[in-house]
Amino acid sequence: AQKVTQAQTEISVVEKEDVTLDCVYETRDTTYYLFWYKQPPSGELVFLIRRNSFDEQNEISGRYSWNFQKSTSSFNFTITASQVVDSAVYFCALSEVNTGNQFYFGTGTSLTVIP
Amino acid sequence: DTEVTQTPKHLVMGMTNKKSLKCEQHMGHRAMYWYKQKAKKPPELMFVYSYEKLSINESVPSRFSPECPNSSLLNLHLHALQPEDSALYLCASSQTGGVNTEAFFGQGTRLTVV
């Protein structure tokens, strides 16, 4: 079963629009961590954020914000005032106490920001 | 320095060749990973080294052979590959490999098997 679901395969927005990328996860662990990574065309996955299962506070970092809701098992990512440089594939990932060293990646959302 | 360096960036090899991919980090991380990523797919875990010992091998064919000579270096030795092994190979490292540590990724090696 897919542990992390990113239902949006591709999204296109016009520059300066806000965009939200959805992430839904599934786990039986009470302690787990959620991550977002950005993969630009160059290939490197860039770490954006880590959130643990006990911390439901939303986080804002510049134009980026994250909404973690345990009740709906979701960890959504919003980019405000999108820019062309935000064009990339974004992956949500999960790690669990019981499976330690590995990340379960979602299938990714390809975001294109049109100038 | 939050950099993971992979060489080479691109590699074309024949099915009878032997080649190696190299990965280096100087962040003092004790866990290192190899991932394989096909186009338009998420990364798939291949191997994990934790404190220089192989801790996870995700049923990878023996034509891929990992090696961790020391805590800063990770190699992936390739032999008798198939065209379907063509992919982006990503190396990553994390502080301890624990569930709560994020991984830092290199830019990857784009491998083409002909």
PDB file of N, CA and C in Angstrom, chain B residues 25-102:
ATOM      1  N   GLN B  25      30.817  12.966   1.234  1.00  0.00           N
ATOM      2  CA  GLN B  25      30.253  14.012   2.077  1.00  0.00           C
ATOM      3  C   GLN B  25      31.217  14.297   3.221  1.00  0.00           C
ATOM      4  N   HIS B  26      31.241  15.567   3.632  1.00  0.00           N
ATOM      5  CA  HIS B  26      32.131  15.973   4.716  1.00  0.00           C
ATOM      6  C   HIS B  26      31.347  16.669   5.813  1.00  0.00           C
ATOM      7  N   MET B  27      30.134  16.179   6.042  1.00  0.00           N
ATOM      8  CA  MET B  27      29.303  16.767   7.079  1.00  0.00           C
ATOM      9  C   MET B  27      29.362  15.951   8.371  1.00  0.00           C
ATOM     10  N   GLY B  28      30.182  14.910   8.390  1.00  0.00           N
ATOM     11  CA  GLY B  28      30.250  14.061   9.578  1.00  0.00           C
ATOM     12  C   GLY B  28      29.057  13.140   9.728  1.00  0.00           C
ATOM     13  N   HIS B  29      28.299  12.995   8.648  1.00  0.00           N
ATOM     14  CA  HIS B  29      27.130  12.116   8.703  1.00  0.00           C
ATOM     15  C   HIS B  29      27.553  10.658   8.772  1.00  0.00           C
ATOM     16  N   ARG B  30      26.764   9.852   9.497  1.00  0.00           N
ATOM     17  CA  ARG B  30      27.129   8.454   9.682  1.00  0.00           C
ATOM     18  C   ARG B  30      26.221   7.502   8.926  1.00  0.00           C
ATOM     19  N   ALA B  31      25.263   8.026   8.200  1.00  0.00           N
ATOM     20  CA  ALA B  31      24.412   7.176   7.361  1.00  0.00           C
ATOM     21  C   ALA B  31      24.497   7.671   5.930  1.00  0.00           C
ATOM     22  N   MET B  32      24.641   6.730   5.003  1.00  0.00           N
ATOM     23  CA  MET B  32      24.696   7.089   3.591  1.00  0.00           C
ATOM     24  C   MET B  32      23.818   6.130   2.795  1.00  0.00           C
ATOM     25  N   TYR B  33      23.248   6.659   1.728  1.00  0.00           N
ATOM     26  CA  TYR B  33      22.218   5.935   0.991  1.00  0.00           C
ATOM     27  C   TYR B  33      22.510   5.967  -0.509  1.00  0.00           C
ATOM     28  N   TRP B  34      22.059   4.927  -1.211  1.00  0.00           N
ATOM     29  CA  TRP B  34      21.934   4.957  -2.660  1.00  0.00           C
ATOM     30  C   TRP B  34      20.465   4.808  -3.023  1.00  0.00           C
ATOM     31  N   TYR B  35      20.018   5.703  -3.902  1.00  0.00           N
ATOM     32  CA  TYR B  35      18.675   5.644  -4.450  1.00  0.00           C
ATOM     33  C   TYR B  35      18.776   5.557  -5.969  1.00  0.00           C
ATOM     34  N   LYS B  36      17.775   4.925  -6.566  1.00  0.00           N
ATOM     35  CA  LYS B  36      17.636   4.887  -8.020  1.00  0.00           C
ATOM     36  C   LYS B  36      16.350   5.612  -8.378  1.00  0.00           C
ATOM     37  N   GLN B  37      16.421   6.481  -9.379  1.00  0.00           N
ATOM     38  CA  GLN B  37      15.219   7.218  -9.768  1.00  0.00           C
ATOM     39  C   GLN B  37      15.030   7.149 -11.283  1.00  0.00           C
ATOM     40  N   LYS B  38      13.921   6.574 -11.694  1.00  0.00           N
ATOM     41  CA  LYS B  38      13.543   6.574 -13.096  1.00  0.00           C
ATOM     42  C   LYS B  38      12.766   7.856 -13.387  1.00  0.00           C
ATOM     43  N   ALA B  39      12.694   8.185 -14.676  1.00  0.00           N
ATOM     44  CA  ALA B  39      12.035   9.430 -15.070  1.00  0.00           C
ATOM     45  C   ALA B  39      10.588   9.480 -14.585  1.00  0.00           C
ATOM     46  N   LYS B  40      10.225  10.597 -14.019  1.00  0.00           N
ATOM     47  CA  LYS B  40       8.867  10.875 -13.555  1.00  0.00           C
ATOM     48  C   LYS B  40       8.414   9.926 -12.434  1.00  0.00           C
ATOM     49  N   LYS B  41       9.379   9.391 -11.705  1.00  0.00           N
ATOM     50  CA  LYS B  41       9.074   8.503 -10.576  1.00  0.00           C
ATOM     51  C   LYS B  41       9.792   9.004  -9.343  1.00  0.00           C
ATOM     52  N   PRO B  42       9.348   8.597  -8.148  1.00  0.00           N
ATOM     53  CA  PRO B  42      10.084   8.974  -6.946  1.00  0.00           C
ATOM     54  C   PRO B  42      11.350   8.146  -6.799  1.00  0.00           C
ATOM     55  N   PRO B  43      12.272   8.597  -5.987  1.00  0.00           N
ATOM     56  CA  PRO B  43      13.480   7.794  -5.731  1.00  0.00           C
ATOM     57  C   PRO B  43      13.110   6.474  -5.052  1.00  0.00           C
ATOM     58  N   GLU B  44      13.821   5.434  -5.435  1.00  0.00           N
ATOM     59  CA  GLU B  44      13.643   4.114  -4.809  1.00  0.00           C
ATOM     60  C   GLU B  44      14.913   3.775  -4.042  1.00  0.00           C
ATOM     61  N   LEU B  45      14.741   3.408  -2.799  1.00  0.00           N
ATOM     62  CA  LEU B  45      15.898   3.071  -1.974  1.00  0.00           C
ATOM     63  C   LEU B  45      16.553   1.791  -2.464  1.00  0.00           C
ATOM     64  N   MET B  46      17.894   1.830  -2.554  1.00  0.00           N
ATOM     65  CA  MET B  46      18.654   0.627  -2.917  1.00  0.00           C
ATOM     66  C   MET B  46      19.402   0.093  -1.701  1.00  0.00           C
ATOM     67  N   PHE B  47      20.248   0.929  -1.126  1.00  0.00           N
ATOM     68  CA  PHE B  47      21.112   0.496  -0.018  1.00  0.00           C
ATOM     69  C   PHE B  47      21.198   1.604   1.028  1.00  0.00           C
ATOM     70  N   VAL B  48      21.412   1.175   2.281  1.00  0.00           N
ATOM     71  CA  VAL B  48      21.712   2.104   3.367  1.00  0.00           C
ATOM     72  C   VAL B  48      22.927   1.596   4.109  1.00  0.00           C
ATOM     73  N   TYR B  49      23.880   2.480   4.333  1.00  0.00           N
ATOM     74  CA  TYR B  49      25.007   2.182   5.209  1.00  0.00           C
ATOM     75  C   TYR B  49      24.842   3.039   6.471  1.00  0.00           C
ATOM     76  N   SER B  50      24.952   2.372   7.597  1.00  0.00           N
ATOM     77  CA  SER B  50      24.868   3.070   8.868  1.00  0.00           C
ATOM     78  C   SER B  50      26.140   2.771   9.646  1.00  0.00           C
ATOM     79  N   TYR B  51      26.889   3.804   9.978  1.00  0.00           N
ATOM     80  CA  TYR B  51      28.184   3.638  10.648  1.00  0.00           C
ATOM     81  C   TYR B  51      29.054   2.634   9.872  1.00  0.00           C
ATOM     82  N   GLU B  52      29.060   2.838   8.570  1.00  0.00           N
ATOM     83  CA  GLU B  52      29.923   2.094   7.628  1.00  0.00           C
ATOM     84  C   GLU B  52      29.550   0.622   7.486  1.00  0.00           C
ATOM     85  N   LYS B  53      28.421   0.238   8.025  1.00  0.00           N
ATOM     86  CA  LYS B  53      27.949  -1.134   7.849  1.00  0.00           C
ATOM     87  C   LYS B  53      26.664  -1.116   7.017  1.00  0.00           C
ATOM     88  N   LEU B  54      26.561  -2.067   6.108  1.00  0.00           N
ATOM     89  CA  LEU B  54      25.365  -2.168   5.284  1.00  0.00           C
ATOM     90  C   LEU B  54      24.185  -2.563   6.167  1.00  0.00           C
ATOM     91  N   SER B  55      23.202  -1.687   6.251  1.00  0.00           N
ATOM     92  CA  SER B  55      22.073  -1.986   7.131  1.00  0.00           C
ATOM     93  C   SER B  55      20.800  -2.311   6.360  1.00  0.00           C
ATOM     94  N   ILE B  56      20.691  -1.817   5.153  1.00  0.00           N
ATOM     95  CA  ILE B  56      19.524  -2.140   4.329  1.00  0.00           C
ATOM     96  C   ILE B  56      19.975  -2.427   2.905  1.00  0.00           C
ATOM     97  N   ASN B  57      19.492  -3.531   2.365  1.00  0.00           N
ATOM     98  CA  ASN B  57      19.696  -3.868   0.953  1.00  0.00           C
ATOM     99  C   ASN B  57      18.320  -4.250   0.436  1.00  0.00           C
ATOM    100  N   GLU B  58      17.756  -3.377  -0.388  1.00  0.00           N
ATOM    101  CA  GLU B  58      16.376  -3.568  -0.809  1.00  0.00           C
ATOM    102  C   GLU B  58      16.264  -4.533  -1.992  1.00  0.00           C
ATOM    103  N   SER B  59      16.803  -5.740  -1.797  1.00  0.00           N
ATOM    104  CA  SER B  59      16.684  -6.780  -2.831  1.00  0.00           C
ATOM    105  C   SER B  59      17.191  -6.293  -4.186  1.00  0.00           C
ATOM    106  N   VAL B  60      18.335  -5.634  -4.139  1.00  0.00           N
ATOM    107  CA  VAL B  60      18.915  -5.106  -5.376  1.00  0.00           C
ATOM    108  C   VAL B  60      19.713  -6.214  -6.068  1.00  0.00           C
ATOM    109  N   PRO B  61      19.625  -6.321  -7.403  1.00  0.00           N
ATOM    110  CA  PRO B  61      20.387  -7.358  -8.112  1.00  0.00           C
ATOM    111  C   PRO B  61      21.880  -7.242  -7.829  1.00  0.00           C
ATOM    112  N   SER B  62      22.565  -8.375  -7.891  1.00  0.00           N
ATOM    113  CA  SER B  62      23.984  -8.418  -7.524  1.00  0.00           C
ATOM    114  C   SER B  62      24.876  -7.674  -8.524  1.00  0.00           C
ATOM    115  N   ARG B  63      24.337  -7.271  -9.652  1.00  0.00           N
ATOM    116  CA  ARG B  63      25.135  -6.475 -10.585  1.00  0.00           C
ATOM    117  C   ARG B  63      25.397  -5.072 -10.030  1.00  0.00           C
ATOM    118  N   PHE B  64      24.715  -4.718  -8.949  1.00  0.00           N
ATOM    119  CA  PHE B  64      25.002  -3.488  -8.208  1.00  0.00           C
ATOM    120  C   PHE B  64      25.675  -3.893  -6.895  1.00  0.00           C
ATOM    121  N   SER B  65      26.848  -3.344  -6.641  1.00  0.00           N
ATOM    122  CA  SER B  65      27.582  -3.726  -5.445  1.00  0.00           C
ATOM    123  C   SER B  65      28.031  -2.474  -4.700  1.00  0.00           C
ATOM    124  N   PRO B  66      27.493  -2.215  -3.519  1.00  0.00           N
ATOM    125  CA  PRO B  66      27.889  -1.017  -2.792  1.00  0.00           C
ATOM    126  C   PRO B  66      29.146  -1.259  -1.967  1.00  0.00           C
ATOM    127  N   GLU B  67      29.804  -0.137  -1.670  1.00  0.00           N
ATOM    128  CA  GLU B  67      31.005  -0.222  -0.830  1.00  0.00           C
ATOM    129  C   GLU B  67      31.114   1.080  -0.049  1.00  0.00           C
ATOM    130  N   CYS B  68      31.447   0.979   1.229  1.00  0.00           N
ATOM    131  CA  CYS B  68      31.624   2.173   2.058  1.00  0.00           C
ATOM    132  C   CYS B  68      33.015   2.119   2.669  1.00  0.00           C
ATOM    133  N   PRO B  69      34.028   2.669   1.988  1.00  0.00           N
ATOM    134  CA  PRO B  69      35.412   2.562   2.461  1.00  0.00           C
ATOM    135  C   PRO B  69      35.652   3.290   3.792  1.00  0.00           C
ATOM    136  N   ASN B  70      34.942   4.398   3.981  1.00  0.00           N
ATOM    137  CA  ASN B  70      35.025   5.121   5.253  1.00  0.00           C
ATOM    138  C   ASN B  70      33.765   5.951   5.422  1.00  0.00           C
ATOM    139  N   SER B  71      33.698   6.683   6.504  1.00  0.00           N
ATOM    140  CA  SER B  71      32.438   7.362   6.830  1.00  0.00           C
ATOM    141  C   SER B  71      32.103   8.485   5.868  1.00  0.00           C
ATOM    142  N   SER B  72      33.057   8.914   5.049  1.00  0.00           N
ATOM    143  CA  SER B  72      32.806  10.028   4.125  1.00  0.00           C
ATOM    144  C   SER B  72      32.533   9.573   2.695  1.00  0.00           C
ATOM    145  N   LEU B  73      32.825   8.327   2.401  1.00  0.00           N
ATOM    146  CA  LEU B  73      32.776   7.871   1.015  1.00  0.00           C
ATOM    147  C   LEU B  73      31.805   6.710   0.834  1.00  0.00           C
ATOM    148  N   LEU B  74      31.160   6.739  -0.313  1.00  0.00           N
ATOM    149  CA  LEU B  74      30.255   5.642  -0.666  1.00  0.00           C
ATOM    150  C   LEU B  74      30.410   5.395  -2.156  1.00  0.00           C
ATOM    151  N   ASN B  75      30.621   4.141  -2.510  1.00  0.00           N
ATOM    152  CA  ASN B  75      30.756   3.773  -3.918  1.00  0.00           C
ATOM    153  C   ASN B  75      29.634   2.831  -4.311  1.00  0.00           C
ATOM    154  N   LEU B  76      29.337   2.842  -5.603  1.00  0.00           N
ATOM    155  CA  LEU B  76      28.409   1.850  -6.151  1.00  0.00           C
ATOM    156  C   LEU B  76      29.081   1.256  -7.380  1.00  0.00           C
ATOM    157  N   HIS B  77      29.452   0.000  -7.279  1.00  0.00           N
ATOM    158  CA  HIS B  77      30.142  -0.685  -8.364  1.00  0.00           C
ATOM    159  C   HIS B  77      29.101  -1.339  -9.277  1.00  0.00           C
ATOM    160  N   LEU B  78      29.305  -1.133 -10.585  1.00  0.00           N
ATOM    161  CA  LEU B  78      28.342  -1.581 -11.574  1.00  0.00           C
ATOM    162  C   LEU B  78      28.996  -2.587 -12.506  1.00  0.00           C
ATOM    163  N   HIS B  79      28.297  -3.665 -12.760  1.00  0.00           N
ATOM    164  CA  HIS B  79      28.872  -4.703 -13.643  1.00  0.00           C
ATOM    165  C   HIS B  79      27.746  -5.432 -14.363  1.00  0.00           C
ATOM    166  N   ALA B  80      27.908  -5.567 -15.678  1.00  0.00           N
ATOM    167  CA  ALA B  80      26.939  -6.318 -16.487  1.00  0.00           C
ATOM    168  C   ALA B  80      25.529  -5.774 -16.327  1.00  0.00           C
ATOM    169  N   LEU B  81      25.404  -4.472 -16.458  1.00  0.00           N
ATOM    170  CA  LEU B  81      24.092  -3.855 -16.313  1.00  0.00           C
ATOM    171  C   LEU B  81      23.229  -4.084 -17.547  1.00  0.00           C
ATOM    172  N   GLN B  82      21.957  -3.856 -17.377  1.00  0.00           N
ATOM    173  CA  GLN B  82      20.978  -3.989 -18.442  1.00  0.00           C
ATOM    174  C   GLN B  82      20.464  -2.603 -18.842  1.00  0.00           C
ATOM    175  N   PRO B  83      19.948  -2.455 -20.040  1.00  0.00           N
ATOM    176  CA  PRO B  83      19.417  -1.139 -20.448  1.00  0.00           C
ATOM    177  C   PRO B  83      18.362  -0.595 -19.481  1.00  0.00           C
ATOM    178  N   GLU B  84      17.592  -1.473 -18.851  1.00  0.00           N
ATOM    179  CA  GLU B  84      16.558  -0.990 -17.917  1.00  0.00           C
ATOM    180  C   GLU B  84      17.148  -0.433 -16.626  1.00  0.00           C
ATOM    181  N   ASP B  85      18.463  -0.583 -16.450  1.00  0.00           N
ATOM    182  CA  ASP B  85      19.116   0.018 -15.288  1.00  0.00           C
ATOM    183  C   ASP B  85      19.447   1.491 -15.522  1.00  0.00           C
ATOM    184  N   SER B  86      19.209   1.958 -16.721  1.00  0.00           N
ATOM    185  CA  SER B  86      19.422   3.382 -17.012  1.00  0.00           C
ATOM    186  C   SER B  86      18.500   4.206 -16.124  1.00  0.00           C
ATOM    187  N   ALA B  87      19.078   5.163 -15.404  1.00  0.00           N
ATOM    188  CA  ALA B  87      18.313   5.947 -14.435  1.00  0.00           C
ATOM    189  C   ALA B  87      19.219   7.022 -13.845  1.00  0.00           C
ATOM    190  N   LEU B  88      18.644   7.828 -12.976  1.00  0.00           N
ATOM    191  CA  LEU B  88      19.410   8.777 -12.162  1.00  0.00           C
ATOM    192  C   LEU B  88      19.726   8.083 -10.845  1.00  0.00           C
ATOM    193  N   TYR B  89      20.992   8.004 -10.494  1.00  0.00           N
ATOM    194  CA  TYR B  89      21.387   7.369  -9.233  1.00  0.00           C
ATOM    195  C   TYR B  89      21.779   8.471  -8.253  1.00  0.00           C
ATOM    196  N   LEU B  90      21.059   8.503  -7.161  1.00  0.00           N
ATOM    197  CA  LEU B  90      21.226   9.547  -6.164  1.00  0.00           C
ATOM    198  C   LEU B  90      21.877   8.990  -4.905  1.00  0.00           C
ATOM    199  N   CYS B  91      22.836   9.724  -4.423  1.00  0.00           N
ATOM    200  CA  CYS B  91      23.456   9.410  -3.136  1.00  0.00           C
ATOM    201  C   CYS B  91      22.916  10.407  -2.112  1.00  0.00           C
ATOM    202  N   ALA B  92      22.773   9.979  -0.894  1.00  0.00           N
ATOM    203  CA  ALA B  92      22.316  10.869   0.166  1.00  0.00           C
ATOM    204  C   ALA B  92      23.028  10.514   1.461  1.00  0.00           C
ATOM    205  N   SER B  93      23.037  11.461   2.375  1.00  0.00           N
ATOM    206  CA  SER B  93      23.579  11.180   3.701  1.00  0.00           C
ATOM    207  C   SER B  93      22.699  11.833   4.745  1.00  0.00           C
ATOM    208  N   SER B  94      22.724  11.267   5.939  1.00  0.00           N
ATOM    209  CA  SER B  94      22.026  11.890   7.058  1.00  0.00           C
ATOM    210  C   SER B  94      22.860  11.709   8.306  1.00  0.00           C
ATOM    211  N   GLN B  95      22.525  12.503   9.311  1.00  0.00           N
ATOM    212  CA  GLN B  95      23.401  12.580  10.477  1.00  0.00           C
ATOM    213  C   GLN B  95      23.619  11.216  11.126  1.00  0.00           C
ATOM    214  N   THR B  96      22.502  10.548  11.412  1.00  0.00           N
ATOM    215  CA  THR B  96      22.640   9.256  12.087  1.00  0.00           C
ATOM    216  C   THR B  96      21.863   8.146  11.390  1.00  0.00           C
ATOM    217  N   GLY B  97      21.040   8.514  10.428  1.00  0.00           N
ATOM    218  CA  GLY B  97      20.182   7.519   9.801  1.00  0.00           C
ATOM    219  C   GLY B  97      18.940   7.236  10.604  1.00  0.00           C
ATOM    220  N   GLY B  98      18.755   7.965  11.684  1.00  0.00           N
ATOM    221  CA  GLY B  98      17.560   7.767  12.492  1.00  0.00           C
ATOM    222  C   GLY B  98      16.333   8.313  11.811  1.00  0.00           C
ATOM    223  N   VAL B  99      15.194   7.940  12.343  1.00  0.00           N
ATOM    224  CA  VAL B  99      13.933   8.295  11.707  1.00  0.00           C
ATOM    225  C   VAL B  99      13.717   9.801  11.661  1.00  0.00           C
ATOM    226  N   ASN B 100      14.361  10.522  12.562  1.00  0.00           N
ATOM    227  CA  ASN B 100      14.088  11.952  12.653  1.00  0.00           C
ATOM    228  C   ASN B 100      15.093  12.828  11.922  1.00  0.00           C
ATOM    229  N   THR B 101      15.957  12.227  11.143  1.00  0.00           N
ATOM    230  CA  THR B 101      16.978  13.041  10.486  1.00  0.00           C
ATOM    231  C   THR B 101      16.714  13.137   9.000  1.00  0.00           C
ATOM    232  N   GLU B 102      16.791  14.372   8.512  1.00  0.00           N
ATOM    233  CA  GLU B 102      16.605  14.559   7.084  1.00  0.00           C
ATOM    234  C   GLU B 102      17.847  14.109   6.337  1.00  0.00           C
TER     235      GLU B 102
END
